[in-house]
Coordinates of C-alpha atoms in Angstrom, one line a residue:
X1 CA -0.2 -10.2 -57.5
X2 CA 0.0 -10.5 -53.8
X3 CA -2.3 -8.4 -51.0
X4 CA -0.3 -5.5 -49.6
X5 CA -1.5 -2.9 -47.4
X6 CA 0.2 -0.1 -49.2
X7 CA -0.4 -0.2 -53.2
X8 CA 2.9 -0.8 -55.3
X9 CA 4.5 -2.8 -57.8
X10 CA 5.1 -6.5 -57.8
X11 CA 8.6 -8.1 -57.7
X12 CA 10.0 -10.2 -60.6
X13 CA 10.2 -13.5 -57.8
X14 CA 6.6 -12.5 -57.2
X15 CA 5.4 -12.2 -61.0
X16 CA 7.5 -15.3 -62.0
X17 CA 5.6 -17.3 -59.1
X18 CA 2.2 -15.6 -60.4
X19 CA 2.8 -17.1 -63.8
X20 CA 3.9 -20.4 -62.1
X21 CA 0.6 -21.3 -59.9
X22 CA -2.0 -19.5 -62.8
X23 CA -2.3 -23.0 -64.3
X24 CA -2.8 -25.0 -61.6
X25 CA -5.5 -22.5 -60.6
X26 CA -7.1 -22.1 -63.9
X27 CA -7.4 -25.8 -63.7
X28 CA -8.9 -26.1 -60.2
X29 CA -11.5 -23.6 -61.4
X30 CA -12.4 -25.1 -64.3
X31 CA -13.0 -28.3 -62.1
X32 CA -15.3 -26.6 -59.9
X33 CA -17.5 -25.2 -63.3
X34 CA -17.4 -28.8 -64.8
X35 CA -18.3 -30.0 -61.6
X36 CA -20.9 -27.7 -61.5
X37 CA -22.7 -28.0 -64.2
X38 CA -22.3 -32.3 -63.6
X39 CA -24.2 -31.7 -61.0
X40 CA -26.7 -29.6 -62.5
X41 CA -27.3 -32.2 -65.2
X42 CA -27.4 -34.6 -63.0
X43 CA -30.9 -32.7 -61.2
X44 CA -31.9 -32.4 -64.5
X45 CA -32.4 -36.5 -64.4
X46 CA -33.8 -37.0 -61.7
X47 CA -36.1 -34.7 -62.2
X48 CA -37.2 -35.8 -66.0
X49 CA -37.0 -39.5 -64.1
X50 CA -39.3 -38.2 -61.6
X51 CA -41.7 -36.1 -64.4
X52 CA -41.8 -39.7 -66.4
X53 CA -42.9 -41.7 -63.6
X54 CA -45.5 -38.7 -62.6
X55 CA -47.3 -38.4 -65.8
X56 CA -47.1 -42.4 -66.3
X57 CA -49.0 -43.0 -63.0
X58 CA -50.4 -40.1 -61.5
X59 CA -50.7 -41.4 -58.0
X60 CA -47.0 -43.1 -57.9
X61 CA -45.7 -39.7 -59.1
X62 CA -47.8 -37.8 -56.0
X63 CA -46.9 -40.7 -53.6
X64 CA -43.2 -40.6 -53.9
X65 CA -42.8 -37.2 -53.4
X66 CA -44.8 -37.1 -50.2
X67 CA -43.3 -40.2 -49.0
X68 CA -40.0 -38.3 -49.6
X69 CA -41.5 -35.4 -47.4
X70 CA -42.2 -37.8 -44.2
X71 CA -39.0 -40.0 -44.8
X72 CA -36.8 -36.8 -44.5
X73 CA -38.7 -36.0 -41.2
X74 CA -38.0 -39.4 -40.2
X75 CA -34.9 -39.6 -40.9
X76 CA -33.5 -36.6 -39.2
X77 CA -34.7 -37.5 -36.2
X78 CA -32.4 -40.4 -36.6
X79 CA -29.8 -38.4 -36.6
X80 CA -28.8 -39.0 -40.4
X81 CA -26.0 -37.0 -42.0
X82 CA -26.4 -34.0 -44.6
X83 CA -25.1 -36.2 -47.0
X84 CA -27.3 -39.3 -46.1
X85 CA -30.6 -36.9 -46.0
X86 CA -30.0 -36.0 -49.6
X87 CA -29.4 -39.8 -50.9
X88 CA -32.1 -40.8 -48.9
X89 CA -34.4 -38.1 -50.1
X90 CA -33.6 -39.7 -54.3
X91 CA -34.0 -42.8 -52.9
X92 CA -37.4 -41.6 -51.5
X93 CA -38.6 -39.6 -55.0
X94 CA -37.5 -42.5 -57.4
X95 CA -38.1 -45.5 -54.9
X96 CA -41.0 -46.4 -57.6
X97 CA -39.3 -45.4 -60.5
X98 CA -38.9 -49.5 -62.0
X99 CA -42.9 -48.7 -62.5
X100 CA -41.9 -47.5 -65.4
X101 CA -41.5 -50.9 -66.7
X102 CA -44.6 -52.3 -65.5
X103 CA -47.8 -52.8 -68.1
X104 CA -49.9 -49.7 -67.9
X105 CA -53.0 -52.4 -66.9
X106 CA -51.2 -53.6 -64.0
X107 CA -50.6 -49.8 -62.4
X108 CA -54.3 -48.7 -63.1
X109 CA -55.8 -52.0 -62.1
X110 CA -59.2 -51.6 -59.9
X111 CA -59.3 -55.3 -58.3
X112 CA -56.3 -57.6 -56.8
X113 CA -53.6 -58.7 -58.8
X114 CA -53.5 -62.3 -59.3
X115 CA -50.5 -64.4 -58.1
X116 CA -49.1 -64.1 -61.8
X117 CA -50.0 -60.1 -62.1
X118 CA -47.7 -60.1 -58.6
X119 CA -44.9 -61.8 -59.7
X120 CA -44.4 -59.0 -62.7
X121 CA -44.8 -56.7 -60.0
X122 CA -42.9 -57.2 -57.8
X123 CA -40.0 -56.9 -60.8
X124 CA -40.1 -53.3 -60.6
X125 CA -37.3 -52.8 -57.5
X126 CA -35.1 -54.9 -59.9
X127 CA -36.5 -52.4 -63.1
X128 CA -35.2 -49.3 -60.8
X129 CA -32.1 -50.4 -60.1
X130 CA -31.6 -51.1 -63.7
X131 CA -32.4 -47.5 -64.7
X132 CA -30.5 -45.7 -62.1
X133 CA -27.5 -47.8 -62.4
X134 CA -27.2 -45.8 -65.7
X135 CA -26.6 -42.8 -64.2
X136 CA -22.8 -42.1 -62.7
X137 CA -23.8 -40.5 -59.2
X138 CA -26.9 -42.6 -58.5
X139 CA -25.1 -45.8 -57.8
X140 CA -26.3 -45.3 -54.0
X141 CA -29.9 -44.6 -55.2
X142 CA -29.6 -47.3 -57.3
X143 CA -29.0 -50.0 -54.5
X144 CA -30.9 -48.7 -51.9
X145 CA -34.2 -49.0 -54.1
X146 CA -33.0 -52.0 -55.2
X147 CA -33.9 -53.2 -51.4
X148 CA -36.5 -50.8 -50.4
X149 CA -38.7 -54.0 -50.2
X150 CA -37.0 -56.0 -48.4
X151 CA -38.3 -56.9 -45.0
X152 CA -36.8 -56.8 -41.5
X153 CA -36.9 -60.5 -41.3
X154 CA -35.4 -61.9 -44.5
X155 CA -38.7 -62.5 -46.6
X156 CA -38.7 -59.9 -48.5
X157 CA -38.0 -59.1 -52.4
X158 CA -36.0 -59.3 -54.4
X159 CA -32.9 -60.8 -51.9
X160 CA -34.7 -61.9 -49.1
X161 CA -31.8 -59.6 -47.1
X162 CA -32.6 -59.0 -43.2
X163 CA -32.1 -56.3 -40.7
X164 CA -29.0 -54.1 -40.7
X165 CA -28.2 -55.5 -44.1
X166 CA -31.0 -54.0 -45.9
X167 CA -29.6 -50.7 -46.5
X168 CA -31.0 -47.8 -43.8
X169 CA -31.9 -45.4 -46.7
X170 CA -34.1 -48.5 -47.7
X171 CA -35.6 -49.4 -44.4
X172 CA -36.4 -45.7 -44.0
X173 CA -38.9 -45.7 -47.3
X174 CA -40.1 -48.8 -46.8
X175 CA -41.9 -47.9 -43.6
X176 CA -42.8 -44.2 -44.5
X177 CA -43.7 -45.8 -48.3
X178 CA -46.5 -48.7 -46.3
X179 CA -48.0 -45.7 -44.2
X180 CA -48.9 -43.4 -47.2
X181 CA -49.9 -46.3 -48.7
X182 CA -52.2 -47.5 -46.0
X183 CA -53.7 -43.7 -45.6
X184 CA -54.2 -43.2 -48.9
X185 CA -57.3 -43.6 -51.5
X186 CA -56.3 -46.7 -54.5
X187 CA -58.9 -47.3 -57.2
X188 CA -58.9 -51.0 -54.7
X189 CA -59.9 -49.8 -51.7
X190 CA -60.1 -46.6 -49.5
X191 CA -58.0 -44.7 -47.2
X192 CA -57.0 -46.5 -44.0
X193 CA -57.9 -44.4 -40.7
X194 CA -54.2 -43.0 -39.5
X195 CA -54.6 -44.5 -36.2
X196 CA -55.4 -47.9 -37.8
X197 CA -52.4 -47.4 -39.7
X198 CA -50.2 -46.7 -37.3
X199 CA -51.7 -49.9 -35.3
X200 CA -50.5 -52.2 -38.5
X201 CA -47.0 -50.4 -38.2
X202 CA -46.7 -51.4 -34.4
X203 CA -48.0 -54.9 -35.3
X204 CA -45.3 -55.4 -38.1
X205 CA -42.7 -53.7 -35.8
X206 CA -40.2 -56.2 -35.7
X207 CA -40.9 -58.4 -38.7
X208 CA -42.0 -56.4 -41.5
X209 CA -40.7 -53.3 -40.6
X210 CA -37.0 -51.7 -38.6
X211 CA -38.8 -51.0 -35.3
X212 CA -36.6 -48.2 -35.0
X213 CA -37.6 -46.6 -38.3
X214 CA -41.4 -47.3 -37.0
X215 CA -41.2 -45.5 -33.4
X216 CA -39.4 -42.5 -35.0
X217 CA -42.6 -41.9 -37.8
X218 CA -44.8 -43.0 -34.7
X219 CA -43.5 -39.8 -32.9
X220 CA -42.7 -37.8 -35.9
X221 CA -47.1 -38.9 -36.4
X222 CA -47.6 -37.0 -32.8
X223 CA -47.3 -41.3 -31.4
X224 CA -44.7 -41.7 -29.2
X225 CA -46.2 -44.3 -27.5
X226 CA -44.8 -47.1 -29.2
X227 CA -47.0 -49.6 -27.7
X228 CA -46.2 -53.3 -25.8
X229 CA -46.0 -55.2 -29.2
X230 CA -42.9 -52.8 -30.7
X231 CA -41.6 -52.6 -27.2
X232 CA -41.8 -56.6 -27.1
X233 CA -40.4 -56.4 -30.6
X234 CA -37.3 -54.9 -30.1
X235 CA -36.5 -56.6 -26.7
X236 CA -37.0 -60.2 -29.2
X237 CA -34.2 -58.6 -31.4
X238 CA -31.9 -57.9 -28.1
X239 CA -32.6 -61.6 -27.1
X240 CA -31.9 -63.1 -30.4
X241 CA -28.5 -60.8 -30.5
X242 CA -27.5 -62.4 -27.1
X243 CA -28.8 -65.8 -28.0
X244 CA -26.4 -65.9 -31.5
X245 CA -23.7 -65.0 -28.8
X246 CA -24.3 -67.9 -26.9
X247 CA -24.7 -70.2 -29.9
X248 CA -21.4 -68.9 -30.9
X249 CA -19.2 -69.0 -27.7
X250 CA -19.6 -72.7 -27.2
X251 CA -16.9 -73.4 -30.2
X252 CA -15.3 -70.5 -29.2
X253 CA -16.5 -68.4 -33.1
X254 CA -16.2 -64.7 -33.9
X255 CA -18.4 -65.3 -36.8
X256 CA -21.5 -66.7 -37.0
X257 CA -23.6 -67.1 -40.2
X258 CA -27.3 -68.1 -39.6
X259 CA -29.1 -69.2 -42.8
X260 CA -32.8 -70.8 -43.7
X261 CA -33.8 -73.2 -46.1
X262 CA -35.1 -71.3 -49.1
X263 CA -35.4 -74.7 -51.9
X264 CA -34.3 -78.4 -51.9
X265 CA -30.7 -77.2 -52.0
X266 CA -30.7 -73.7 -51.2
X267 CA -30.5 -71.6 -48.2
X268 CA -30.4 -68.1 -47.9
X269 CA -28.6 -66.0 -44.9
X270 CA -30.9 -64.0 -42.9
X271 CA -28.5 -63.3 -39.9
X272 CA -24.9 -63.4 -38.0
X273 CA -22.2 -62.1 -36.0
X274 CA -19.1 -61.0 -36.9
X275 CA -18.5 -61.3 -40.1
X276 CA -21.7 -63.0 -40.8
X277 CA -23.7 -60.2 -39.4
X278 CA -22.6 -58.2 -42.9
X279 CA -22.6 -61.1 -45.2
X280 CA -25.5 -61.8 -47.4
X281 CA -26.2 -64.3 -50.3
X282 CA -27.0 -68.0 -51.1
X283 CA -25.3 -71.2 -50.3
X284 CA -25.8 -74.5 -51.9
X285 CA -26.3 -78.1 -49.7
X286 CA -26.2 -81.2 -52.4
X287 CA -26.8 -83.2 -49.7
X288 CA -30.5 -83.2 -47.9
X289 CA -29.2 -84.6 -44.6
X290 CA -27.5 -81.8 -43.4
X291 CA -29.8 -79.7 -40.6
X292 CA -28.2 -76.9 -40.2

């Protein structure tokens, strides 16, 4: 029935139209319960995820969700949306969540790893992607820890990706993930003094690390001093962005692709313009004479 001001009875137009629309409503609320409850399961998985990973490696479990903590802080002052903050935080909670397919000797391990002992891993970005692919509304998650250790300048793992094309949820971790690391007691070594810490994020500024995503933890730290190496850092990236302008106005290009020899015949983009500035993946040269 409709919303009168004075109490009465409804039409016949008015009950026919009533009986008309009650489906379409019933369905749009039953929408909104299934969706509901999706999304309720779906918490429930991340959280049993998260509980796995916890009481596999006690540490990993700890560090995650206090890297989460510091990369939401981070983040915000970046400006990123309500809807970025709460990918970014899953990203943040299950960025380690491939550990789970790591050999229990390898987590708890006192000394170095060995070269071989590295290579499995360094597996486990590739191992959380995997899992979390699984899982319908985690597709996001799933990519962005895929990347979260890859490195501003194209050598990272496991796609040697660069800059803006490492995903920002990724970058993000990756810098707040390396400081709780540094800070924080491993059966291998002690905690790293904060200010020390925060000297290695200023030193890898730039190559290693987003230098924006380092001077907002720097002042998110109580550092806002970003120092002459991140400042110098970031002015190199402005330089390089007008130098690839150059490079390409001489033929007259809108797109530039920018690659480096990663085998015999391999090479691997690590930068661009136009449409190479979003492009990422291998090429293969049969022929060894060709520079560039």
């Amino acid at each position: 029935a409709s919303y009168c001001e004075e109490p009465g009875r409804p039409e016949p137009d008015e009950l026919t139209a009533v009986q008309e629309y009650a489906p379409i409503v019933a369905l749009g609320l039953e929408s909104i319960r299934r969706q509901c409850e999706l999304a309720r399961s779906y918490e429930a998985i991340v959280l049993a995820l998260t509980s796995a990973l916890d009481s596999r490696d006690e540490y990993t479990g700890a560090h995650s969700s206090e890297t989460a903590a510091l990369a939401g802080r981070v983040a915000a002052r970046l400006g990123l949306s309500e809807a970025e903050l709460e990918t970014l935080g899953r990203v943040a909670v299950l960025h380690d969540i491939g550990k789970l397919g790591i050999p229990t000797e390898l987590l708890g391990k006192t000394g170095p790893l060995t070269p071989q002992e590295w290579e499995v891993m360094r597996r486990h970005p590739v191992i959380g992607e995997r899992i979390l692919a699984r899982v319908p509304f985690l597709e996001q998650v799933a990519k962005a820890v895929r990347h979260e250790h890859e490195r501003w300048d194209g050598m990272g793992y496991p796609d040697g990706l660069a800059a803006e094309r490492i995903p920002l949820a990724s970058r993000i971790v990756f810098v707040c993930d390396g400081y709780h690391a540094m800070t924080s007691d491993r059966p291998y070594r002690a905690a790293m003094d904060p200010a020390r810490a925060c000297a290695e994020l200023r030193e890898n500024a730039g190559s290693q690390f987003d230098p924006a995503v380092v001077e907002a933890l720097l002042e998110e730290l109580g550092d806002p001093d970003p120092g002459p190496h991140l400042t110098g850092q970031v002015v190199h990236a402005q330089a390089r962005g007008h130098a690839l302008e150059a490079i390409a106005e001489q033929p007259g290009a809108t797109d530039l692709f920018v690659f480096r020899r990663t085998g015999p015949d391999t090479w691997n983009h690590i930068d661009g313009m136009g449409r190479g500035a979003g492009w990422a993946g291998n090429v293969e040269v049969r022929s060894g004479d060709e520079p560039h």
